[in-house]
PDB file of N, CA and C in Angstrom:
ATOM      1  N   PHE A   2      40.705 169.031  70.486  1.00 87.00           N
ATOM      2  CA  PHE A   2      39.667 170.229  70.549  1.00 87.00           C
ATOM      3  C   PHE A   2      40.635 171.434  70.265  1.00 87.00           C
ATOM      4  N   ASP A   3      40.687 172.083  69.224  1.00 85.00           N
ATOM      5  CA  ASP A   3      41.473 173.144  69.001  1.00 85.00           C
ATOM      6  C   ASP A   3      41.034 174.527  69.821  1.00 85.00           C
ATOM      7  N   PRO A   4      41.318 175.381  70.548  1.00 80.00           N
ATOM      8  CA  PRO A   4      40.883 176.523  71.412  1.00 80.00           C
ATOM      9  C   PRO A   4      40.848 177.565  70.230  1.00 80.00           C
ATOM     10  N   ARG A   5      41.604 177.401  69.255  1.00 81.00           N
ATOM     11  CA  ARG A   5      41.357 178.351  68.110  1.00 81.00           C
ATOM     12  C   ARG A   5      40.080 178.321  67.536  1.00 81.00           C
ATOM     13  N   HIS A   6      39.305 177.448  67.358  1.00 77.00           N
ATOM     14  CA  HIS A   6      38.038 177.138  66.572  1.00 77.00           C
ATOM     15  C   HIS A   6      36.933 177.838  67.237  1.00 77.00           C
ATOM     16  N   TYR A   7      37.028 178.244  68.781  1.00 75.00           N
ATOM     17  CA  TYR A   7      36.276 179.283  69.407  1.00 75.00           C
ATOM     18  C   TYR A   7      36.139 180.588  70.018  1.00 75.00           C
ATOM     19  N   LEU A   8      37.365 180.973  68.719  1.00 74.00           N
ATOM     20  CA  LEU A   8      37.491 182.421  69.117  1.00 74.00           C
ATOM     21  C   LEU A   8      36.967 183.076  67.990  1.00 74.00           C
ATOM     22  N   GLY A   9      37.151 184.308  67.675  1.00 69.00           N
ATOM     23  CA  GLY A   9      36.383 185.222  66.890  1.00 69.00           C
ATOM     24  C   GLY A   9      36.989 184.902  65.620  1.00 69.00           C
ATOM     25  N   THR A  10      36.378 185.183  64.338  1.00 69.00           N
ATOM     26  CA  THR A  10      37.124 185.204  62.795  1.00 69.00           C
ATOM     27  C   THR A  10      38.140 186.370  62.570  1.00 69.00           C
ATOM     28  N   HIS A  11      38.801 186.229  61.493  1.00 65.00           N
ATOM     29  CA  HIS A  11      39.577 187.086  61.365  1.00 65.00           C
ATOM     30  C   HIS A  11      39.211 188.774  61.125  1.00 65.00           C
ATOM     31  N   CYS A  12      38.205 188.320  60.183  1.00 70.00           N
ATOM     32  CA  CYS A  12      37.915 189.957  59.835  1.00 70.00           C
ATOM     33  C   CYS A  12      37.037 190.479  60.801  1.00 70.00           C
ATOM     34  N   PHE A  13      35.858 189.824  61.285  1.00 72.00           N
ATOM     35  CA  PHE A  13      34.904 190.468  62.167  1.00 72.00           C
ATOM     36  C   PHE A  13      34.734 190.164  63.424  1.00 72.00           C
ATOM     37  N   SER A  14      35.702 189.586  63.705  1.00 70.00           N
ATOM     38  CA  SER A  14      35.251 188.755  65.584  1.00 70.00           C
ATOM     39  C   SER A  14      34.227 188.003  65.589  1.00 70.00           C
ATOM     40  N   LEU A  15      33.782 187.585  64.159  1.00 70.00           N
ATOM     41  CA  LEU A  15      32.392 186.619  64.785  1.00 70.00           C
ATOM     42  C   LEU A  15      32.825 185.350  65.156  1.00 70.00           C
ATOM     43  N   PRO A  16      31.856 184.889  66.188  1.00 70.00           N
ATOM     44  CA  PRO A  16      32.170 183.515  66.769  1.00 70.00           C
ATOM     45  C   PRO A  16      32.339 182.319  65.377  1.00 70.00           C
ATOM     46  N   LYS A  17      33.739 181.481  65.663  1.00 74.00           N
ATOM     47  CA  LYS A  17      33.503 180.344  64.558  1.00 74.00           C
ATOM     48  C   LYS A  17      32.921 179.353  64.763  1.00 74.00           C
ATOM     49  N   THR A  18      32.707 179.069  66.102  1.00 77.00           N
ATOM     50  CA  THR A  18      31.946 178.227  66.560  1.00 77.00           C
ATOM     51  C   THR A  18      30.501 178.465  67.627  1.00 77.00           C
ATOM     52  N   GLY A  19      29.698 178.397  67.357  1.00 79.00           N
ATOM     53  CA  GLY A  19      28.476 179.066  68.081  1.00 79.00           C
ATOM     54  C   GLY A  19      27.629 177.699  69.220  1.00 79.00           C
ATOM     55  N   PRO A  20      26.947 178.279  69.905  1.00 82.00           N
ATOM     56  CA  PRO A  20      26.361 177.086  70.979  1.00 82.00           C
ATOM     57  C   PRO A  20      25.803 176.078  70.332  1.00 82.00           C
ATOM     58  N   HIS A  21      24.922 176.142  69.353  1.00 88.00           N
ATOM     59  CA  HIS A  21      24.489 174.641  68.438  1.00 88.00           C
ATOM     60  C   HIS A  21      25.364 174.311  67.889  1.00 88.00           C
ATOM     61  N   ARG A  22      26.125 174.560  66.901  1.00 86.00           N
ATOM     62  CA  ARG A  22      27.505 173.628  66.481  1.00 86.00           C
ATOM     63  C   ARG A  22      28.339 173.198  67.546  1.00 86.00           C
ATOM     64  N   LEU A  23      29.074 174.211  68.706  1.00 86.00           N
ATOM     65  CA  LEU A  23      29.020 173.021  69.934  1.00 86.00           C
ATOM     66  C   LEU A  23      28.855 172.347  70.198  1.00 86.00           C
ATOM     67  N   ARG A  24      27.546 172.342  70.606  1.00 92.00           N
ATOM     68  CA  ARG A  24      26.413 171.230  71.227  1.00 92.00           C
ATOM     69  C   ARG A  24      26.449 169.918  70.025  1.00 92.00           C
ATOM     70  N   PHE A  25      26.486 170.289  68.920  1.00 93.00           N
ATOM     71  CA  PHE A  25      26.449 169.198  67.695  1.00 93.00           C
ATOM     72  C   PHE A  25      27.598 168.325  67.820  1.00 93.00           C
ATOM     73  N   LEU A  26      28.723 168.877  68.203  1.00 91.00           N
ATOM     74  CA  LEU A  26      30.161 168.664  67.885  1.00 91.00           C
ATOM     75  C   LEU A  26      30.505 167.731  68.936  1.00 91.00           C
ATOM     76  N   LEU A  27      30.031 168.116  70.194  1.00 93.00           N
ATOM     77  CA  LEU A  27      30.011 167.566  71.877  1.00 93.00           C
ATOM     78  C   LEU A  27      29.429 166.179  71.572  1.00 93.00           C
ATOM     79  N   GLU A  28      27.681 166.271  70.817  1.00 96.00           N
ATOM     80  CA  GLU A  28      27.176 165.062  70.761  1.00 96.00           C
ATOM     81  C   GLU A  28      27.758 164.123  69.932  1.00 96.00           C
ATOM     82  N   SER A  29      28.177 164.561  68.830  1.00 96.00           N
ATOM     83  CA  SER A  29      29.084 163.579  67.898  1.00 96.00           C
ATOM     84  C   SER A  29      30.047 162.994  68.201  1.00 96.00           C
ATOM     85  N   VAL A  30      30.927 163.535  69.038  1.00 95.00           N
ATOM     86  CA  VAL A  30      32.308 162.819  69.864  1.00 95.00           C
ATOM     87  C   VAL A  30      31.662 161.932  70.815  1.00 95.00           C
ATOM     88  N   LYS A  31      30.772 162.275  71.778  1.00 96.00           N
ATOM     89  CA  LYS A  31      30.342 161.335  72.223  1.00 96.00           C
ATOM     90  C   LYS A  31      29.813 159.949  71.821  1.00 96.00           C
ATOM     91  N   ASP A  32      28.909 160.297  70.466  1.00 97.00           N
ATOM     92  CA  ASP A  32      28.450 159.163  70.344  1.00 97.00           C
ATOM     93  C   ASP A  32      29.133 158.464  69.543  1.00 97.00           C
ATOM     94  N   LEU A  33      30.511 159.121  68.895  1.00 96.00           N
ATOM     95  CA  LEU A  33      31.696 158.350  68.390  1.00 96.00           C
ATOM     96  C   LEU A  33      32.167 157.437  69.098  1.00 96.00           C
ATOM     97  N   ARG A  34      32.521 158.077  70.007  1.00 95.00           N
ATOM     98  CA  ARG A  34      33.062 157.230  71.646  1.00 95.00           C
ATOM     99  C   ARG A  34      32.525 155.742  71.905  1.00 95.00           C
ATOM    100  N   GLU A  35      31.243 156.110  72.184  1.00 96.00           N
ATOM    101  CA  GLU A  35      29.981 155.251  72.669  1.00 96.00           C
ATOM    102  C   GLU A  35      30.192 154.037  71.515  1.00 96.00           C
ATOM    103  N   THR A  36      30.223 154.339  69.829  1.00 96.00           N
ATOM    104  CA  THR A  36      30.382 153.462  68.931  1.00 96.00           C
ATOM    105  C   THR A  36      31.491 152.330  69.240  1.00 96.00           C
ATOM    106  N   LEU A  37      32.394 152.889  68.966  1.00 95.00           N
ATOM    107  CA  LEU A  37      33.637 152.577  69.173  1.00 95.00           C
ATOM    108  C   LEU A  37      34.027 151.986  69.957  1.00 95.00           C
ATOM    109  N   LYS A  38      33.695 152.153  71.361  1.00 96.00           N
ATOM    110  CA  LYS A  38      33.468 151.425  72.728  1.00 96.00           C
ATOM    111  C   LYS A  38      33.033 150.103  72.736  1.00 96.00           C
ATOM    112  N   LYS A  39      31.501 150.234  72.417  1.00 97.00           N
ATOM    113  CA  LYS A  39      31.065 148.987  71.399  1.00 97.00           C
ATOM    114  C   LYS A  39      31.534 147.791  70.713  1.00 97.00           C
ATOM    115  N   LYS A  40      32.506 148.674  70.080  1.00 97.00           N
ATOM    116  CA  LYS A  40      33.415 147.631  69.009  1.00 97.00           C
ATOM    117  C   LYS A  40      34.925 147.362  69.632  1.00 97.00           C
ATOM    118  N   GLY A  41      34.998 147.599  70.966  1.00 96.00           N
ATOM    119  CA  GLY A  41      35.968 146.997  71.332  1.00 96.00           C
ATOM    120  C   GLY A  41      37.374 148.353  71.375  1.00 96.00           C
ATOM    121  N   SER A  42      36.976 149.202  70.921  1.00 93.00           N
ATOM    122  CA  SER A  42      37.830 150.139  70.473  1.00 93.00           C
ATOM    123  C   SER A  42      37.852 151.594  71.432  1.00 93.00           C
ATOM    124  N   THR A  43      38.478 152.542  71.459  1.00 90.00           N
ATOM    125  CA  THR A  43      38.157 153.773  72.001  1.00 90.00           C
ATOM    126  C   THR A  43      38.331 155.006  71.157  1.00 90.00           C
ATOM    127  N   LEU A  44      38.486 156.060  71.393  1.00 90.00           N
ATOM    128  CA  LEU A  44      38.601 157.346  71.116  1.00 90.00           C
ATOM    129  C   LEU A  44      39.480 158.207  71.856  1.00 90.00           C
ATOM    130  N   VAL A  45      40.677 158.979  71.575  1.00 87.00           N
ATOM    131  CA  VAL A  45      41.273 159.629  72.427  1.00 87.00           C
ATOM    132  C   VAL A  45      40.602 161.315  72.072  1.00 87.00           C
ATOM    133  N   VAL A  46      40.114 162.129  73.090  1.00 90.00           N
ATOM    134  CA  VAL A  46      40.110 163.332  72.760  1.00 90.00           C
ATOM    135  C   VAL A  46      40.602 164.017  73.478  1.00 90.00           C
ATOM    136  N   ARG A  47      41.517 165.207  73.256  1.00 92.00           N
ATOM    137  CA  ARG A  47      42.291 166.099  73.779  1.00 92.00           C
ATOM    138  C   ARG A  47      41.504 167.593  73.309  1.00 92.00           C
ATOM    139  N   LYS A  48      42.397 168.522  74.129  1.00 91.00           N
ATOM    140  CA  LYS A  48      42.195 169.924  73.965  1.00 91.00           C
ATOM    141  C   LYS A  48      43.574 170.301  73.782  1.00 91.00           C
ATOM    142  N   GLY A  49      43.457 171.531  72.873  1.00 93.00           N
ATOM    143  CA  GLY A  49      44.895 172.168  72.957  1.00 93.00           C
ATOM    144  C   GLY A  49      45.021 171.967  71.462  1.00 93.00           C
ATOM    145  N   LYS A  50      46.046 173.029  71.188  1.00 91.00           N
ATOM    146  CA  LYS A  50      46.779 173.038  69.418  1.00 91.00           C
ATOM    147  C   LYS A  50      47.187 171.712  69.083  1.00 91.00           C
ATOM    148  N   PRO A  51      47.060 171.236  68.130  1.00 86.00           N
ATOM    149  CA  PRO A  51      47.005 170.244  67.421  1.00 86.00           C
ATOM    150  C   PRO A  51      48.593 169.833  67.267  1.00 86.00           C
ATOM    151  N   GLU A  52      49.119 170.799  66.890  1.00 86.00           N
ATOM    152  CA  GLU A  52      50.527 170.584  66.484  1.00 86.00           C
ATOM    153  C   GLU A  52      51.031 170.420  67.903  1.00 86.00           C
ATOM    154  N   ASP A  53      50.595 170.697  69.324  1.00 90.00           N
ATOM    155  CA  ASP A  53      51.536 170.376  70.443  1.00 90.00           C
ATOM    156  C   ASP A  53      50.708 168.917  70.991  1.00 90.00           C
ATOM    157  N   VAL A  54      49.547 169.023  70.888  1.00 91.00           N
ATOM    158  CA  VAL A  54      48.708 167.488  71.689  1.00 91.00           C
ATOM    159  C   VAL A  54      49.194 166.246  70.573  1.00 91.00           C
ATOM    160  N   VAL A  55      48.936 166.505  69.250  1.00 88.00           N
ATOM    161  CA  VAL A  55      49.350 165.397  68.896  1.00 88.00           C
ATOM    162  C   VAL A  55      51.042 164.798  68.665  1.00 88.00           C
ATOM    163  N   CYS A  56      51.959 165.728  68.911  1.00 89.00           N
ATOM    164  CA  CYS A  56      53.255 165.530  69.341  1.00 89.00           C
ATOM    165  C   CYS A  56      53.220 164.887  70.645  1.00 89.00           C
ATOM    166  N   ASP A  57      52.649 165.394  71.651  1.00 91.00           N
ATOM    167  CA  ASP A  57      52.893 164.944  73.159  1.00 91.00           C
ATOM    168  C   ASP A  57      52.141 163.730  72.913  1.00 91.00           C
ATOM    169  N   LEU A  58      51.414 163.437  72.143  1.00 88.00           N
ATOM    170  CA  LEU A  58      50.103 161.875  72.313  1.00 88.00           C
ATOM    171  C   LEU A  58      50.892 160.940  71.535  1.00 88.00           C
ATOM    172  N   ILE A  59      52.040 161.267  70.302  1.00 89.00           N
ATOM    173  CA  ILE A  59      52.939 160.261  69.772  1.00 89.00           C
ATOM    174  C   ILE A  59      53.921 159.965  71.175  1.00 89.00           C
ATOM    175  N   THR A  60      54.393 161.082  71.585  1.00 90.00           N
ATOM    176  CA  THR A  60      55.527 160.661  72.539  1.00 90.00           C
ATOM    177  C   THR A  60      55.035 159.505  73.796  1.00 90.00           C
ATOM    178  N   GLN A  61      53.738 159.886  74.075  1.00 90.00           N
ATOM    179  CA  GLN A  61      53.269 159.085  75.107  1.00 90.00           C
ATOM    180  C   GLN A  61      52.707 157.595  74.811  1.00 90.00           C
ATOM    181  N   LEU A  62      52.309 157.755  73.294  1.00 86.00           N
ATOM    182  CA  LEU A  62      52.296 156.305  72.786  1.00 86.00           C
ATOM    183  C   LEU A  62      53.459 155.184  72.545  1.00 86.00           C
ATOM    184  N   GLY A  63      54.279 156.078  72.036  1.00 86.00           N
ATOM    185  CA  GLY A  63      55.769 155.462  71.769  1.00 86.00           C
ATOM    186  C   GLY A  63      55.875 155.031  70.421  1.00 86.00           C
ATOM    187  N   SER A  64      54.612 153.838  70.263  1.00 86.00           N
ATOM    188  CA  SER A  64      54.875 152.686  68.978  1.00 86.00           C
ATOM    189  C   SER A  64      54.235 153.291  67.578  1.00 86.00           C
ATOM    190  N   VAL A  65      53.670 154.787  67.427  1.00 85.00           N
ATOM    191  CA  VAL A  65      53.236 155.470  66.529  1.00 85.00           C
ATOM    192  C   VAL A  65      54.315 155.346  65.102  1.00 85.00           C
ATOM    193  N   THR A  66      53.859 154.406  64.212  1.00 88.00           N
ATOM    194  CA  THR A  66      54.637 154.776  62.670  1.00 88.00           C
ATOM    195  C   THR A  66      53.888 155.552  61.911  1.00 88.00           C
ATOM    196  N   THR A  67      52.491 156.176  61.781  1.00 87.00           N
ATOM    197  CA  THR A  67      51.921 156.835  60.584  1.00 87.00           C
ATOM    198  C   THR A  67      50.988 157.988  61.609  1.00 87.00           C
ATOM    199  N   VAL A  68      50.872 159.176  61.086  1.00 82.00           N
ATOM    200  CA  VAL A  68      50.075 159.940  61.626  1.00 82.00           C
ATOM    201  C   VAL A  68      49.492 160.693  60.309  1.00 82.00           C
ATOM    202  N   VAL A  69      48.245 160.630  60.418  1.00 81.00           N
ATOM    203  CA  VAL A  69      47.460 161.696  59.272  1.00 81.00           C
ATOM    204  C   VAL A  69      46.697 162.608  59.757  1.00 81.00           C
ATOM    205  N   PHE A  70      46.393 163.452  59.043  1.00 75.00           N
ATOM    206  CA  PHE A  70      45.970 164.913  59.571  1.00 75.00           C
ATOM    207  C   PHE A  70      45.365 165.867  58.581  1.00 75.00           C
ATOM    208  N   HIS A  71      44.511 166.501  58.556  1.00 78.00           N
ATOM    209  CA  HIS A  71      43.711 167.407  57.428  1.00 78.00           C
ATOM    210  C   HIS A  71      44.276 168.851  58.330  1.00 78.00           C
ATOM    211  N   GLU A  72      44.158 169.655  57.145  1.00 75.00           N
ATOM    212  CA  GLU A  72      44.415 171.374  57.268  1.00 75.00           C
ATOM    213  C   GLU A  72      43.405 172.053  57.312  1.00 75.00           C
ATOM    214  N   GLU A  73      42.739 172.996  57.989  1.00 70.00           N
ATOM    215  CA  GLU A  73      41.869 173.596  57.962  1.00 70.00           C
ATOM    216  C   GLU A  73      42.019 174.690  56.332  1.00 70.00           C
ATOM    217  N   VAL A  74      40.951 174.613  55.650  1.00 73.00           N
ATOM    218  CA  VAL A  74      41.131 175.654  54.598  1.00 73.00           C
ATOM    219  C   VAL A  74      41.022 176.911  54.455  1.00 73.00           C
ATOM    220  N   ARG A  75      41.579 177.769  54.362  1.00 71.00           N
ATOM    221  CA  ARG A  75      41.416 179.218  54.695  1.00 71.00           C
ATOM    222  C   ARG A  75      41.015 179.976  53.550  1.00 71.00           C
ATOM    223  N   GLU A  76      39.980 180.970  53.761  1.00 71.00           N
ATOM    224  CA  GLU A  76      39.817 181.821  52.838  1.00 71.00           C
ATOM    225  C   GLU A  76      40.909 183.067  52.464  1.00 71.00           C
ATOM    226  N   ILE A  77      41.408 182.859  51.174  1.00 68.00           N
ATOM    227  CA  ILE A  77      42.312 183.982  50.914  1.00 68.00           C
ATOM    228  C   ILE A  77      41.566 185.398  50.466  1.00 68.00           C
ATOM    229  N   LEU A  78      42.068 186.728  51.164  1.00 63.00           N
ATOM    230  CA  LEU A  78      41.393 187.957  50.718  1.00 63.00           C
ATOM    231  C   LEU A  78      42.202 188.405  49.808  1.00 63.00           C
TER     232      LEU A  78
END
């Protein structure tokens, strides 16, 4: 979870993630983790800036050969 997603927007400082969306995200992650666990896998969840968290996780795991991610699309004003 990137803390920047829970701050205000650039233009009007409106919340990017309100309480209902946050609850949905948390429930979805919990459900995904439980589903993966039933299949013998797991889900790693971290809080922090992805550019820091992913680097730390790769270092911790040590045997990572590929990393795939997406970048948030930002509106150009």
